[in-house]
mmCIF file of C-alpha atoms in Angstrom:
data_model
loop_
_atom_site.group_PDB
_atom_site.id
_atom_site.type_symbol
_atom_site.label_atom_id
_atom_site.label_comp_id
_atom_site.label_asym_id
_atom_site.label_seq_id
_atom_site.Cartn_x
_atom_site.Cartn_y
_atom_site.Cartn_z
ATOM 1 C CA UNK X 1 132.857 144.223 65.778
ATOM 2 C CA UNK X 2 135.641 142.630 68.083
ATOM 3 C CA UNK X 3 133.701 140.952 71.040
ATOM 4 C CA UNK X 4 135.091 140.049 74.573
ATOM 5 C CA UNK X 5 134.303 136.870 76.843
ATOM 6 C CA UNK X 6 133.930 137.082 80.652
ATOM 7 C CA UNK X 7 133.388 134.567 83.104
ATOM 8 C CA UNK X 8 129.467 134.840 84.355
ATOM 9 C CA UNK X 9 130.027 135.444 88.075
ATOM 10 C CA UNK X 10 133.157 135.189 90.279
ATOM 11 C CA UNK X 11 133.621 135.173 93.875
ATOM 12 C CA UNK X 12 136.540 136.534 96.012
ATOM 13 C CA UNK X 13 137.145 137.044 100.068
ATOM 14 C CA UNK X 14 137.136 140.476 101.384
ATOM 15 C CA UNK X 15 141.020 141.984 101.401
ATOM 16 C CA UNK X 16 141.616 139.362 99.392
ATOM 17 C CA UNK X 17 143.592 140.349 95.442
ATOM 18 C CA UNK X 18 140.923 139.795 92.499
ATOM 19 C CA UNK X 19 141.614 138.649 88.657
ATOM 20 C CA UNK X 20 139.204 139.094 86.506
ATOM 21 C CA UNK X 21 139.745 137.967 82.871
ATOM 22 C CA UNK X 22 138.460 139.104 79.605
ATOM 23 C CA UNK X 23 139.340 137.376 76.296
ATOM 24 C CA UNK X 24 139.471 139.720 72.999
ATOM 25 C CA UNK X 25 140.746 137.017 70.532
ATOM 26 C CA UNK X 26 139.411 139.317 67.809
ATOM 27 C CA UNK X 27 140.927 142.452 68.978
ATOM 28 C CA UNK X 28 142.287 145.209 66.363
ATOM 29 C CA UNK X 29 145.805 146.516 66.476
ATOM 30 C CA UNK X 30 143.770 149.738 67.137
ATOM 31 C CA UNK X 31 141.292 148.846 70.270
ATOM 32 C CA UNK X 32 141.508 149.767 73.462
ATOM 33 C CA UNK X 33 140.520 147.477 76.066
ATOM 34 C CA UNK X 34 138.080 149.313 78.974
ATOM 35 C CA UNK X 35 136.914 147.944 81.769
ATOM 36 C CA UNK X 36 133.530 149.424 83.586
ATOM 37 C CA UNK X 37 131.736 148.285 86.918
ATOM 38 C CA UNK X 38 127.949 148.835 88.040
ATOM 39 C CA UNK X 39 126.808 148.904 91.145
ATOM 40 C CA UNK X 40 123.336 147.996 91.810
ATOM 41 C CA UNK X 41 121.086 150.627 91.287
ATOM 42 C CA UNK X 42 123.900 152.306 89.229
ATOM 43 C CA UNK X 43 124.654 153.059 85.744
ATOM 44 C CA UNK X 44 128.559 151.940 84.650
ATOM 45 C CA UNK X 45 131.349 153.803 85.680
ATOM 46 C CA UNK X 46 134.574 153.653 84.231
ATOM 47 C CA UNK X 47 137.436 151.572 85.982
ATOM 48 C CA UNK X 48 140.858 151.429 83.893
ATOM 49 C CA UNK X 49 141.509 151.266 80.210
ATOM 50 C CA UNK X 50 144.748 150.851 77.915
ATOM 51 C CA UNK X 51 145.967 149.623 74.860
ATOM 52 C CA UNK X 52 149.164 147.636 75.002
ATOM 53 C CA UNK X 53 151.479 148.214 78.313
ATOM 54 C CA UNK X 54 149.922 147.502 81.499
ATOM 55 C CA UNK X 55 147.830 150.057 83.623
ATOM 56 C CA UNK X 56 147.741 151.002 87.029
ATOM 57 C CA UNK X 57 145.011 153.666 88.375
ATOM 58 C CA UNK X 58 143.991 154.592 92.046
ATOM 59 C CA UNK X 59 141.133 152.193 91.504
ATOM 60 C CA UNK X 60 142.588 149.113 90.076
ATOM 61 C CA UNK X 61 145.546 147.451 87.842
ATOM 62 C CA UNK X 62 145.396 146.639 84.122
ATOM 63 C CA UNK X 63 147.342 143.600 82.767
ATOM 64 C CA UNK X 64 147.681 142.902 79.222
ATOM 65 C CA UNK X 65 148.559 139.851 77.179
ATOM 66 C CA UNK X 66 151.635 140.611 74.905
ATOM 67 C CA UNK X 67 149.275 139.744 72.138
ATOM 68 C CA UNK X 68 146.588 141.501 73.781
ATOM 69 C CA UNK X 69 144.304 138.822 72.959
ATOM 70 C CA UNK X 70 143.068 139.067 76.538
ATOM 71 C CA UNK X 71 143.249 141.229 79.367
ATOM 72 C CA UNK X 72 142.900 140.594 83.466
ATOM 73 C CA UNK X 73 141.575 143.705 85.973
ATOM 74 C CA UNK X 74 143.062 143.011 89.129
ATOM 75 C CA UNK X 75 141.868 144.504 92.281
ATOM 76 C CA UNK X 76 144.438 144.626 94.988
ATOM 77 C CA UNK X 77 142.585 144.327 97.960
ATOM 78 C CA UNK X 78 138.292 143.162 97.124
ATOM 79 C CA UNK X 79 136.352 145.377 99.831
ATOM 80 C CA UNK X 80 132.505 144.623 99.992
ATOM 81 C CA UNK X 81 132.152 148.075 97.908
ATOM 82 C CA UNK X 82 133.509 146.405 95.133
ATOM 83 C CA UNK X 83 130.708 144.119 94.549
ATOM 84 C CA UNK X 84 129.676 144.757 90.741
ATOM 85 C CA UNK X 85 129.403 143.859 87.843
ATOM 86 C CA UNK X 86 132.868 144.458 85.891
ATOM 87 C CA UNK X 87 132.336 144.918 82.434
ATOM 88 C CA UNK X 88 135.562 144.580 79.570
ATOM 89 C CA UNK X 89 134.591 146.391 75.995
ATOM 90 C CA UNK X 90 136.641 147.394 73.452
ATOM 91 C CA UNK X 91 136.770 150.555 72.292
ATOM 92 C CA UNK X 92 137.963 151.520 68.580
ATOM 93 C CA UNK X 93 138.965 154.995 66.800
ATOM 94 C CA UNK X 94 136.993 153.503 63.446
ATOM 95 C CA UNK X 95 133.761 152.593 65.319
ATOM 96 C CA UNK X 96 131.605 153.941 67.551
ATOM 97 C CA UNK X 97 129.062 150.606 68.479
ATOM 98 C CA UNK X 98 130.316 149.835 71.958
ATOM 99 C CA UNK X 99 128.805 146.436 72.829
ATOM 100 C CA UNK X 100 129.037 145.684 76.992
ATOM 101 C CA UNK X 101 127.640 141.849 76.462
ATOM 102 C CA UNK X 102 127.039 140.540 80.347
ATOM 103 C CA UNK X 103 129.833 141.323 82.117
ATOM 104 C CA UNK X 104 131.047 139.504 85.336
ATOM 105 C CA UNK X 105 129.207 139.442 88.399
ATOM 106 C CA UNK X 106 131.632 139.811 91.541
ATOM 107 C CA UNK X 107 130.156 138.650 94.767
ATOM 108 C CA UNK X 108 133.156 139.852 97.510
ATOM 109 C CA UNK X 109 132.422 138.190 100.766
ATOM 110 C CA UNK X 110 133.227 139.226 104.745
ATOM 111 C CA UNK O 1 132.306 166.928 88.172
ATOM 112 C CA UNK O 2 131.178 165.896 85.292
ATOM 113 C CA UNK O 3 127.317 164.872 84.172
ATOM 114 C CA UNK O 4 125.284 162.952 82.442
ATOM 115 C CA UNK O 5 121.334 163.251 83.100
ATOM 116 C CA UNK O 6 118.561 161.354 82.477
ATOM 117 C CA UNK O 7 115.189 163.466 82.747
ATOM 118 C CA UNK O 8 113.355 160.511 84.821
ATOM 119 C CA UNK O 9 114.452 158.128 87.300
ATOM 120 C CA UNK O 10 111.549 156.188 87.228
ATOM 121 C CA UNK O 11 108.260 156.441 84.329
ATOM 122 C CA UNK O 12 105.054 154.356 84.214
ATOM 123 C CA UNK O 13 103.691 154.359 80.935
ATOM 124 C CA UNK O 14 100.521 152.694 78.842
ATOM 125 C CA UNK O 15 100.656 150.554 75.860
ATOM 126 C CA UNK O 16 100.864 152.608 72.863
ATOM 127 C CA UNK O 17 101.990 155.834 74.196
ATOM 128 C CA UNK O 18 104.374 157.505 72.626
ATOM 129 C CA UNK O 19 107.727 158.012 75.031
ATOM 130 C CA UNK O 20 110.674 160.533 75.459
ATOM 131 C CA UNK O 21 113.236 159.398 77.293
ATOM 132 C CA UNK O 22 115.424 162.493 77.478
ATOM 133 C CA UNK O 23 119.599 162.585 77.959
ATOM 134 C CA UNK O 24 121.666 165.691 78.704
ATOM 135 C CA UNK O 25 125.526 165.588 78.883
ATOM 136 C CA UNK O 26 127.629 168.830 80.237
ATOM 137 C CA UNK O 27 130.820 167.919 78.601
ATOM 138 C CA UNK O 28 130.962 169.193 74.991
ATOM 139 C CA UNK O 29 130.669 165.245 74.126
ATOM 140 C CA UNK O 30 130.581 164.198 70.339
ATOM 141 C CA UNK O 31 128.973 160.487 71.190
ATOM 142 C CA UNK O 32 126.261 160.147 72.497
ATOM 143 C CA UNK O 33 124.605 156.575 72.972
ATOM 144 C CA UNK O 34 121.753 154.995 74.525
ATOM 145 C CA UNK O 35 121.609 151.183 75.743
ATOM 146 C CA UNK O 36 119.150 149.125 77.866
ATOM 147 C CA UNK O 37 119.856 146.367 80.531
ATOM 148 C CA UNK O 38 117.415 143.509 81.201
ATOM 149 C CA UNK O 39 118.658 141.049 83.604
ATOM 150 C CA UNK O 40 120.754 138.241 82.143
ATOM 151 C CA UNK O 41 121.520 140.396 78.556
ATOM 152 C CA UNK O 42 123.504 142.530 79.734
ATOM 153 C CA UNK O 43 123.585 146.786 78.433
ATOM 154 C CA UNK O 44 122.620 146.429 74.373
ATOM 155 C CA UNK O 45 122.988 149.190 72.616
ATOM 156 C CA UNK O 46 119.981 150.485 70.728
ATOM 157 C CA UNK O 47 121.179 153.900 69.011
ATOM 158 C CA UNK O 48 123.912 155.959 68.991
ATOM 159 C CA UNK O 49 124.668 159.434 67.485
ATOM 160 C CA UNK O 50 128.667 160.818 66.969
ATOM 161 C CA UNK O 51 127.552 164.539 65.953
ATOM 162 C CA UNK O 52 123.996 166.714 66.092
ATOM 163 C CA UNK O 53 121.621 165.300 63.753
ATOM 164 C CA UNK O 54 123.504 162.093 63.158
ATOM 165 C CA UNK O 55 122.379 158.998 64.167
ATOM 166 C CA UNK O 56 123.392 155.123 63.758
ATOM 167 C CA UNK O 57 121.521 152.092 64.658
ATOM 168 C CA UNK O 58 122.984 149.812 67.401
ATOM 169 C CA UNK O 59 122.672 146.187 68.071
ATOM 170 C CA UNK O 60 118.268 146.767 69.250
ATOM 171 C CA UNK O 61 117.016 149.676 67.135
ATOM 172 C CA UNK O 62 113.653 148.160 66.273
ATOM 173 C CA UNK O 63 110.862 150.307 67.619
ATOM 174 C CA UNK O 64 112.616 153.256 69.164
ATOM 175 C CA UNK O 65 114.232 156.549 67.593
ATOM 176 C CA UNK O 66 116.466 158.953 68.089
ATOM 177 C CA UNK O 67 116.976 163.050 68.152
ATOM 178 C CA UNK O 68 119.888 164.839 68.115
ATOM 179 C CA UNK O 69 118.763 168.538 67.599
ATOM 180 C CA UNK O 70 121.227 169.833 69.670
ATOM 181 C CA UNK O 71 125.145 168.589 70.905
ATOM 182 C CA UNK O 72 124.546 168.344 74.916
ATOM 183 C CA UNK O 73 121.031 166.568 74.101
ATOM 184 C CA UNK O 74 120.321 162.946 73.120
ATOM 185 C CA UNK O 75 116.608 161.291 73.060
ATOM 186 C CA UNK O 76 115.814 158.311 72.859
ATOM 187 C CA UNK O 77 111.807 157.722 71.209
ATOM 188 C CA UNK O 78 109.585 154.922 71.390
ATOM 189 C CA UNK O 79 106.915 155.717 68.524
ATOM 190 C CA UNK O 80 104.163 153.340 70.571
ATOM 191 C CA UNK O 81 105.371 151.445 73.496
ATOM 192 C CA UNK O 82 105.029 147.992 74.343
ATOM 193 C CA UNK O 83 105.405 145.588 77.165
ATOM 194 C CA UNK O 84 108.717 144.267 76.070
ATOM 195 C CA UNK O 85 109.881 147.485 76.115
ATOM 196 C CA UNK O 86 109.800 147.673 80.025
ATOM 197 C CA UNK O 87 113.735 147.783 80.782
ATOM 198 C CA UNK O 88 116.207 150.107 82.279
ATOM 199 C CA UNK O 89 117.513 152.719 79.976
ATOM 200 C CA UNK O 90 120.767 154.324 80.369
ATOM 201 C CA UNK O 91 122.507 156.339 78.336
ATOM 202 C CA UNK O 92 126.086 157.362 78.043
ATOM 203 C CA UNK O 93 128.591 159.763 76.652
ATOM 204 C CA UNK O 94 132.040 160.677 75.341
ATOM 205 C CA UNK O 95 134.355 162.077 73.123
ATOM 206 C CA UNK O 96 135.748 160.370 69.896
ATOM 207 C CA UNK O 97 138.266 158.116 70.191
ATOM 208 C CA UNK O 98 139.076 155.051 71.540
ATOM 209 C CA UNK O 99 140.999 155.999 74.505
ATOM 210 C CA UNK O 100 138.008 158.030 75.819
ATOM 211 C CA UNK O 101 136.413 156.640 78.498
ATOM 212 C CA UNK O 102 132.273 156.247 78.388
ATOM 213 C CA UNK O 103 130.350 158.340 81.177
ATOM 214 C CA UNK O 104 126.762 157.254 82.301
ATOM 215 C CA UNK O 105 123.825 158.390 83.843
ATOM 216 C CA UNK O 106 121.746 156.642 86.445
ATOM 217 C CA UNK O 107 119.343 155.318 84.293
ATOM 218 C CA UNK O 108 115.684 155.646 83.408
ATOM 219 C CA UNK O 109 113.993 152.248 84.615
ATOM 220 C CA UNK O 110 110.848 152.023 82.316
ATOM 221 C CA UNK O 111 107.669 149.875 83.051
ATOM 222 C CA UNK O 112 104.886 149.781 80.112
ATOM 223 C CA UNK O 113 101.329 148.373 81.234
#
């Protein structure tokens, strides 16, 4: 199965734009590339997903690499809300094992 | 809105006992999955099931089962529990495909003494 690679933790200002990164370098010409958050106390909810163009949702932007060997979730403006842990998977017609690894921790400061 | 629950927010249970953690979806869902989260691993997934009665092993599947009698319902058995099974437990659903987003329930945090 493809896997991704996040950065542990990252740390942004409040109203401040976020980038977090993913790297797929194994990805399949048929994943898509979601991106979840948790919340403490939460289970995962889903974010943004897409599989080649870039994505744009109420909630936050999806930018993918031409050779969509990695990904960034950008968050316009960080509000304290949006302190979570982001998660990128990849998610394939042919398989069904979706493996979330660690994710990155965001710590959004006042 | 949409729902995925998980019979138990919390459970206490002894070594040995034999546990049901129990998972009900509301959306017609093919896949359904369950995973646990222990600080610093991340969610690992232990089974998941892509149609009623069918079943595949995820990345964990030693000492737990699974039981998928019926489409909306999705349990997740440990035959005799152990300490290192205390984690949180959450479970997820969707439909096939891989531009179908994953829904999740709150989660089952389990302790074993």
């Amino acid at each position: 199965d493809a896997k991704t690679t996040q950065p542990n933790s990252m740390e942004s200002n409040e109203e401040e734009p976020v980038h977090l990164p993913c790297n797929h370098s194994t990805i399949s010409g048929t994943d898509y590339i979601h991106w979840y958050r948790q919340l403490p106390s939460q289970g995962p909810e889903y974010v943004i997903h897409g599989l080649t163009s870039n994505v744009n949702n109420r909630m936050a932007s999806l930018a993918i690499a031409e050779d969509r060997k990695s990904s960034t979730l950008i968050l316009h403006r960080a509000t304290l809300r949006d302190a979570a842990v982001y998660y990128c998977i990849l998610n394939s017609n042919s398989g069904y094992a979706l493996n979330f690894g660690k994710g990155t921790s965001l710590l959004v400061t006042p | 809105d949409v729902k995925v629950t998980q019979s138990s927010r919390y459970l206490v249970k002894r070594t040995g006992e034999k546990v049901f953690l129990e998972c009900v979806q509301d959306m017609d869902h093919e896949n359904m999955f369950w995973y646990r989260q222990d600080p610093g691993l991340g969610l690992r997934l232990i089974y998941f099931s892509y149609d009623v009665k069918m079943k595949e092993k995820g990345d964990i599947p030693e000492g737990y089962s699974v039981s998928r009698e019926k489409k909306e319902r999705f349990s997740l058995i440990l035959e005799s529990a152990s300490t290192n099974q205390t984690s949180m437990y959450l479970c997820a659903s969707s439909f096939p495909g891989g531009n179908e987003k994953l829904f999740f329930g709150s989660g089952t945090q389990l302790s074993v003494l």
